[in-house]
């Protein structure tokens, strides 16, 4: 991994750890590419890459590496006047999503319910979640760096927070669920299995309005929410609901 010692850049303020080295060597600046949650261990396991060597005379500046150029191509072009090499994009998951849409119309329904731009972002989020087995969005853009995506560019975690909390209305959600359920019926689904479960409100999703005290799985006196999934006998998700 090349280190460009003739360039000095700011150390990013987010998703970065500083790893000290022995023997007077400069500290390594490592960027968190993703942090999938390990259900067995009970915590996230971040995957990092070195994007710079910390300057000896500054705690907020570093000499970038070739990985910095790959992760921050626009910033690299500004400081070096060089175009970052284009990444090779994988298209397997994108092609699979297109095949699923051809068979089920799921993307077309999302387009009609939420608009094309938001539907594209929803598809990218879904693909990223499948890829990493996690719904955590903070490292989504890096996780999908080498994947062909629906959006013009990957969105930040703050974009997805606003999208899910504010931009997607309840009316749009009802329209989507109704359209999808009718599509499944048209495809021949005439019966469903109801899967009922609950979830503790002691993780990142705290302060949920509909959460109430009940028999939490953790044994703590905390809030939980309940949810129901309706799936076809073959396992196709039909609809869902979240309630007190």
mmCIF file of C-alpha atoms in Angstrom:
data_model
loop_
_atom_site.group_PDB
_atom_site.id
_atom_site.type_symbol
_atom_site.label_atom_id
_atom_site.label_comp_id
_atom_site.label_asym_id
_atom_site.label_seq_id
_atom_site.Cartn_x
_atom_site.Cartn_y
_atom_site.Cartn_z
ATOM 1 C CA UNK A 1 0.000 0.000 0.000
ATOM 2 C CA UNK A 2 1.656 3.203 -1.192
ATOM 3 C CA UNK A 3 2.024 6.168 1.190
ATOM 4 C CA UNK A 4 2.071 9.625 -0.462
ATOM 5 C CA UNK A 5 4.401 11.488 1.906
ATOM 6 C CA UNK A 6 4.490 14.540 -0.350
ATOM 7 C CA UNK A 7 0.795 15.135 0.423
ATOM 8 C CA UNK A 8 -0.773 16.120 3.754
ATOM 9 C CA UNK A 9 -4.541 15.902 4.339
ATOM 10 C CA UNK A 10 -6.953 16.229 7.247
ATOM 11 C CA UNK A 11 -7.761 13.063 9.149
ATOM 12 C CA UNK A 12 -11.479 12.312 8.616
ATOM 13 C CA UNK A 13 -13.576 13.032 11.690
ATOM 14 C CA UNK A 14 -15.818 9.984 11.380
ATOM 15 C CA UNK A 15 -15.284 6.218 11.178
ATOM 16 C CA UNK A 16 -11.568 6.541 12.012
ATOM 17 C CA UNK A 17 -9.303 4.944 14.617
ATOM 18 C CA UNK A 18 -5.684 5.870 15.357
ATOM 19 C CA UNK A 19 -3.372 2.899 15.893
ATOM 20 C CA UNK A 20 -0.039 3.680 17.531
ATOM 21 C CA UNK A 21 3.100 1.820 16.434
ATOM 22 C CA UNK A 22 6.268 0.963 18.314
ATOM 23 C CA UNK A 23 9.771 2.089 17.476
ATOM 24 C CA UNK A 24 8.850 5.702 16.786
ATOM 25 C CA UNK A 25 6.902 4.824 13.662
ATOM 26 C CA UNK A 26 4.001 7.154 12.777
ATOM 27 C CA UNK A 27 0.555 6.085 13.954
ATOM 28 C CA UNK A 28 -1.682 4.417 11.414
ATOM 29 C CA UNK A 29 -4.986 6.076 10.556
ATOM 30 C CA UNK A 30 -7.526 3.327 9.937
ATOM 31 C CA UNK A 31 -10.933 3.821 8.358
ATOM 32 C CA UNK A 32 -13.888 1.593 9.292
ATOM 33 C CA UNK A 33 -15.209 0.085 6.076
ATOM 34 C CA UNK A 34 -18.083 -1.723 7.771
ATOM 35 C CA UNK A 35 -19.105 -2.940 11.206
ATOM 36 C CA UNK A 36 -21.438 -5.936 10.878
ATOM 37 C CA UNK A 37 -23.096 -7.045 14.096
ATOM 38 C CA UNK A 38 -21.952 -10.423 15.401
ATOM 39 C CA UNK A 39 -25.048 -11.938 16.998
ATOM 40 C CA UNK A 40 -23.104 -14.729 18.701
ATOM 41 C CA UNK A 41 -20.585 -12.399 20.359
ATOM 42 C CA UNK A 42 -23.124 -9.627 20.959
ATOM 43 C CA UNK A 43 -21.185 -6.744 19.445
ATOM 44 C CA UNK A 44 -20.160 -5.238 16.117
ATOM 45 C CA UNK A 45 -16.904 -6.401 14.520
ATOM 46 C CA UNK A 46 -15.472 -3.523 12.464
ATOM 47 C CA UNK A 47 -13.368 -4.113 9.342
ATOM 48 C CA UNK A 48 -10.733 -1.427 8.837
ATOM 49 C CA UNK A 49 -8.207 -0.344 6.232
ATOM 50 C CA UNK A 50 -5.238 2.023 6.542
ATOM 51 C CA UNK A 51 -5.878 5.351 4.822
ATOM 52 C CA UNK A 52 -2.919 7.327 6.168
ATOM 53 C CA UNK A 53 0.094 7.749 8.437
ATOM 54 C CA UNK A 54 -0.395 10.411 11.092
ATOM 55 C CA UNK A 55 1.939 13.399 10.809
ATOM 56 C CA UNK A 56 4.527 13.529 13.610
ATOM 57 C CA UNK A 57 3.822 17.211 14.255
ATOM 58 C CA UNK A 58 0.008 17.127 14.084
ATOM 59 C CA UNK A 59 -2.757 15.026 15.593
ATOM 60 C CA UNK A 60 -5.298 16.035 12.947
ATOM 61 C CA UNK A 61 -3.225 15.682 9.750
ATOM 62 C CA UNK A 62 -1.843 12.661 7.912
ATOM 63 C CA UNK A 63 -0.004 11.468 4.824
ATOM 64 C CA UNK A 64 -2.587 9.607 2.701
ATOM 65 C CA UNK A 65 -2.237 6.104 1.319
ATOM 66 C CA UNK A 66 -3.500 4.635 -1.934
ATOM 67 C CA UNK A 67 -6.560 3.417 -0.011
ATOM 68 C CA UNK A 68 -7.414 7.043 0.795
ATOM 69 C CA UNK A 69 -7.498 7.755 -2.932
ATOM 70 C CA UNK A 70 -9.885 4.827 -3.463
ATOM 71 C CA UNK A 71 -12.230 5.724 -0.603
ATOM 72 C CA UNK A 72 -12.221 9.507 -1.111
ATOM 73 C CA UNK A 73 -11.681 9.917 -4.884
ATOM 74 C CA UNK A 74 -13.056 13.481 -5.095
ATOM 75 C CA UNK A 75 -10.823 14.714 -2.233
ATOM 76 C CA UNK A 76 -7.862 12.927 -3.780
ATOM 77 C CA UNK A 77 -8.425 14.682 -7.089
ATOM 78 C CA UNK A 78 -8.505 18.066 -5.306
ATOM 79 C CA UNK A 79 -5.160 17.646 -3.559
ATOM 80 C CA UNK A 80 -3.281 15.734 -6.266
ATOM 81 C CA UNK A 81 -4.878 16.911 -9.533
ATOM 82 C CA UNK A 82 -4.958 13.236 -10.423
ATOM 83 C CA UNK A 83 -8.043 11.216 -11.244
ATOM 84 C CA UNK A 84 -8.496 8.217 -8.999
ATOM 85 C CA UNK A 85 -8.458 4.947 -10.865
ATOM 86 C CA UNK A 86 -12.013 3.771 -11.539
ATOM 87 C CA UNK A 87 -13.032 0.840 -9.366
ATOM 88 C CA UNK A 88 -14.101 -2.398 -10.983
ATOM 89 C CA UNK A 89 -17.797 -2.815 -10.238
ATOM 90 C CA UNK A 90 -19.425 -6.143 -9.438
ATOM 91 C CA UNK A 91 -22.850 -6.542 -11.011
ATOM 92 C CA UNK A 92 -23.992 -9.936 -9.693
ATOM 93 C CA UNK A 93 -26.278 -8.614 -6.942
ATOM 94 C CA UNK A 94 -27.624 -5.879 -9.227
ATOM 95 C CA UNK A 95 -28.437 -8.463 -11.905
ATOM 96 C CA UNK A 96 -30.118 -10.653 -9.276
ATOM 97 C CA UNK A 97 -32.261 -7.700 -8.149
ATOM 98 C CA UNK A 98 -33.235 -6.989 -11.734
ATOM 99 C CA UNK A 99 -34.231 -10.634 -12.167
ATOM 100 C CA UNK A 100 -36.292 -10.477 -8.962
ATOM 101 C CA UNK A 101 -38.004 -7.319 -10.215
ATOM 102 C CA UNK A 102 -38.727 -8.987 -13.545
ATOM 103 C CA UNK A 103 -40.407 -11.859 -11.722
ATOM 104 C CA UNK A 104 -42.197 -9.905 -8.980
ATOM 105 C CA UNK A 105 -42.287 -6.208 -9.952
ATOM 106 C CA UNK A 106 -40.942 -5.172 -6.528
ATOM 107 C CA UNK A 107 -38.825 -2.278 -7.858
ATOM 108 C CA UNK A 108 -41.682 -1.011 -10.035
ATOM 109 C CA UNK A 109 -43.966 -0.969 -6.981
ATOM 110 C CA UNK A 110 -41.331 0.928 -4.972
ATOM 111 C CA UNK A 111 -41.039 3.447 -7.829
ATOM 112 C CA UNK A 112 -44.790 4.102 -7.811
ATOM 113 C CA UNK A 113 -45.009 4.266 -4.018
ATOM 114 C CA UNK A 114 -41.962 6.362 -3.124
ATOM 115 C CA UNK A 115 -40.649 7.840 -6.382
ATOM 116 C CA UNK A 116 -37.703 6.585 -8.435
ATOM 117 C CA UNK A 117 -34.892 8.301 -6.488
ATOM 118 C CA UNK A 118 -36.048 7.049 -3.102
ATOM 119 C CA UNK A 119 -36.848 3.629 -4.539
ATOM 120 C CA UNK A 120 -33.270 3.443 -5.850
ATOM 121 C CA UNK A 121 -31.933 4.301 -2.388
ATOM 122 C CA UNK A 122 -34.180 1.672 -0.783
ATOM 123 C CA UNK A 123 -32.917 -0.993 -3.196
ATOM 124 C CA UNK A 124 -29.283 -0.069 -2.494
ATOM 125 C CA UNK A 125 -29.934 -0.234 1.245
ATOM 126 C CA UNK A 126 -31.564 -3.647 0.870
ATOM 127 C CA UNK A 127 -28.671 -5.000 -1.214
ATOM 128 C CA UNK A 128 -26.105 -3.616 1.251
ATOM 129 C CA UNK A 129 -27.960 -5.207 4.156
ATOM 130 C CA UNK A 130 -28.011 -8.575 2.397
ATOM 131 C CA UNK A 131 -24.327 -8.272 1.556
ATOM 132 C CA UNK A 132 -23.203 -7.606 5.128
ATOM 133 C CA UNK A 133 -25.983 -9.400 7.048
ATOM 134 C CA UNK A 134 -26.605 -6.130 8.900
ATOM 135 C CA UNK A 135 -29.031 -3.211 8.630
ATOM 136 C CA UNK A 136 -26.473 -0.713 9.974
ATOM 137 C CA UNK A 137 -26.134 2.149 7.477
ATOM 138 C CA UNK A 138 -23.097 4.128 8.691
ATOM 139 C CA UNK A 139 -20.644 2.222 6.475
ATOM 140 C CA UNK A 140 -23.053 1.405 3.672
ATOM 141 C CA UNK A 141 -21.346 3.602 1.070
ATOM 142 C CA UNK A 142 -17.994 1.857 1.600
ATOM 143 C CA UNK A 143 -19.589 -1.587 1.777
ATOM 144 C CA UNK A 144 -21.102 -0.997 -1.666
ATOM 145 C CA UNK A 145 -18.041 0.690 -3.139
ATOM 146 C CA UNK A 146 -17.387 -2.101 -5.653
ATOM 147 C CA UNK A 147 -21.017 -2.996 -6.319
ATOM 148 C CA UNK A 148 -23.183 -1.691 -9.132
ATOM 149 C CA UNK A 149 -25.946 0.342 -7.493
ATOM 150 C CA UNK A 150 -29.289 1.858 -8.462
ATOM 151 C CA UNK A 151 -28.573 5.385 -7.214
ATOM 152 C CA UNK A 152 -26.181 7.792 -8.936
ATOM 153 C CA UNK A 153 -24.039 7.575 -5.792
ATOM 154 C CA UNK A 154 -24.336 5.871 -2.430
ATOM 155 C CA UNK A 155 -26.078 7.861 0.265
ATOM 156 C CA UNK A 156 -24.839 8.570 3.790
ATOM 157 C CA UNK A 157 -26.294 7.118 6.977
ATOM 158 C CA UNK A 158 -27.828 10.516 7.802
ATOM 159 C CA UNK A 159 -29.685 10.385 4.468
ATOM 160 C CA UNK A 160 -31.150 6.996 5.386
ATOM 161 C CA UNK A 161 -32.083 8.230 8.863
ATOM 162 C CA UNK A 162 -34.047 11.102 7.328
ATOM 163 C CA UNK A 163 -35.502 8.802 4.664
ATOM 164 C CA UNK A 164 -36.871 6.218 7.100
ATOM 165 C CA UNK A 165 -37.884 8.627 9.872
ATOM 166 C CA UNK A 166 -39.312 11.566 7.911
ATOM 167 C CA UNK A 167 -39.374 11.277 4.116
ATOM 168 C CA UNK A 168 -41.317 8.018 3.773
ATOM 169 C CA UNK A 169 -44.877 8.768 4.823
ATOM 170 C CA UNK A 170 -47.331 6.326 6.374
ATOM 171 C CA UNK A 171 -49.614 6.753 3.359
ATOM 172 C CA UNK A 172 -46.779 5.747 1.014
ATOM 173 C CA UNK A 173 -46.036 2.727 3.190
ATOM 174 C CA UNK A 174 -49.674 1.624 3.054
ATOM 175 C CA UNK A 175 -49.692 2.082 -0.721
ATOM 176 C CA UNK A 176 -46.565 -0.037 -1.053
ATOM 177 C CA UNK A 177 -47.822 -2.814 1.225
ATOM 178 C CA UNK A 178 -51.204 -2.952 -0.511
ATOM 179 C CA UNK A 179 -49.664 -2.969 -4.000
ATOM 180 C CA UNK A 180 -47.191 -5.694 -3.060
ATOM 181 C CA UNK A 181 -49.833 -7.860 -1.394
ATOM 182 C CA UNK A 182 -52.105 -7.559 -4.447
ATOM 183 C CA UNK A 183 -49.149 -8.460 -6.681
ATOM 184 C CA UNK A 184 -48.533 -11.584 -4.614
ATOM 185 C CA UNK A 185 -52.223 -12.490 -4.832
ATOM 186 C CA UNK A 186 -52.118 -12.046 -8.600
ATOM 187 C CA UNK A 187 -49.087 -14.356 -8.696
ATOM 188 C CA UNK A 188 -51.169 -17.107 -7.058
ATOM 189 C CA UNK A 189 -50.572 -16.702 -3.309
ATOM 190 C CA UNK A 190 -53.879 -17.586 -1.604
ATOM 191 C CA UNK A 191 -52.776 -18.371 1.966
ATOM 192 C CA UNK A 192 -50.136 -17.140 4.408
ATOM 193 C CA UNK A 193 -48.345 -18.147 7.570
ATOM 194 C CA UNK A 194 -48.375 -15.545 10.367
ATOM 195 C CA UNK A 195 -45.049 -15.213 12.193
ATOM 196 C CA UNK A 196 -45.407 -13.281 15.466
ATOM 197 C CA UNK A 197 -42.466 -12.093 17.573
ATOM 198 C CA UNK A 198 -41.219 -9.198 19.665
ATOM 199 C CA UNK A 199 -38.074 -7.155 20.076
ATOM 200 C CA UNK A 200 -36.419 -5.452 23.028
ATOM 201 C CA UNK A 201 -36.178 -1.682 22.867
ATOM 202 C CA UNK A 202 -32.723 -1.719 24.476
ATOM 203 C CA UNK A 203 -30.618 -1.540 21.311
ATOM 204 C CA UNK A 204 -29.983 1.416 19.002
ATOM 205 C CA UNK A 205 -33.691 1.953 18.289
ATOM 206 C CA UNK A 206 -34.487 3.536 21.657
ATOM 207 C CA UNK A 207 -37.390 5.852 22.298
ATOM 208 C CA UNK A 208 -39.805 4.093 19.935
ATOM 209 C CA UNK A 209 -43.246 5.633 20.429
ATOM 210 C CA UNK A 210 -45.179 2.358 20.335
ATOM 211 C CA UNK A 211 -42.843 0.489 22.715
ATOM 212 C CA UNK A 212 -44.365 -0.605 26.040
ATOM 213 C CA UNK A 213 -43.344 -2.587 29.099
ATOM 214 C CA UNK A 214 -43.811 -6.328 28.651
ATOM 215 C CA UNK A 215 -41.930 -9.614 29.038
ATOM 216 C CA UNK A 216 -38.610 -8.638 27.479
ATOM 217 C CA UNK A 217 -36.380 -11.426 26.166
ATOM 218 C CA UNK A 218 -33.407 -10.000 28.050
ATOM 219 C CA UNK A 219 -35.270 -10.307 31.360
ATOM 220 C CA UNK A 220 -34.859 -6.579 31.980
ATOM 221 C CA UNK A 221 -37.682 -4.216 32.887
ATOM 222 C CA UNK A 222 -37.585 -2.451 29.529
ATOM 223 C CA UNK A 223 -39.832 -1.607 26.608
ATOM 224 C CA UNK A 224 -40.515 -3.958 23.736
ATOM 225 C CA UNK A 225 -42.393 -3.808 20.443
ATOM 226 C CA UNK A 226 -44.258 -6.619 18.719
ATOM 227 C CA UNK A 227 -44.387 -7.418 15.042
ATOM 228 C CA UNK A 228 -46.071 -9.841 12.686
ATOM 229 C CA UNK A 229 -44.884 -11.056 9.299
ATOM 230 C CA UNK A 230 -47.193 -12.745 6.811
ATOM 231 C CA UNK A 231 -45.311 -15.083 4.482
ATOM 232 C CA UNK A 232 -46.451 -17.526 1.854
ATOM 233 C CA UNK A 233 -46.025 -21.282 2.525
ATOM 234 C CA UNK A 234 -42.933 -21.032 0.266
ATOM 235 C CA UNK A 235 -41.433 -18.260 2.421
ATOM 236 C CA UNK A 236 -42.238 -15.229 0.233
ATOM 237 C CA UNK A 237 -42.826 -12.160 2.464
ATOM 238 C CA UNK A 238 -46.305 -10.756 1.831
ATOM 239 C CA UNK A 239 -46.799 -8.016 4.432
ATOM 240 C CA UNK A 240 -45.933 -7.016 8.013
ATOM 241 C CA UNK A 241 -47.063 -4.896 10.921
ATOM 242 C CA UNK A 242 -45.410 -3.406 14.007
ATOM 243 C CA UNK A 243 -47.543 -2.669 17.058
ATOM 244 C CA UNK A 244 -47.618 -2.280 20.833
#
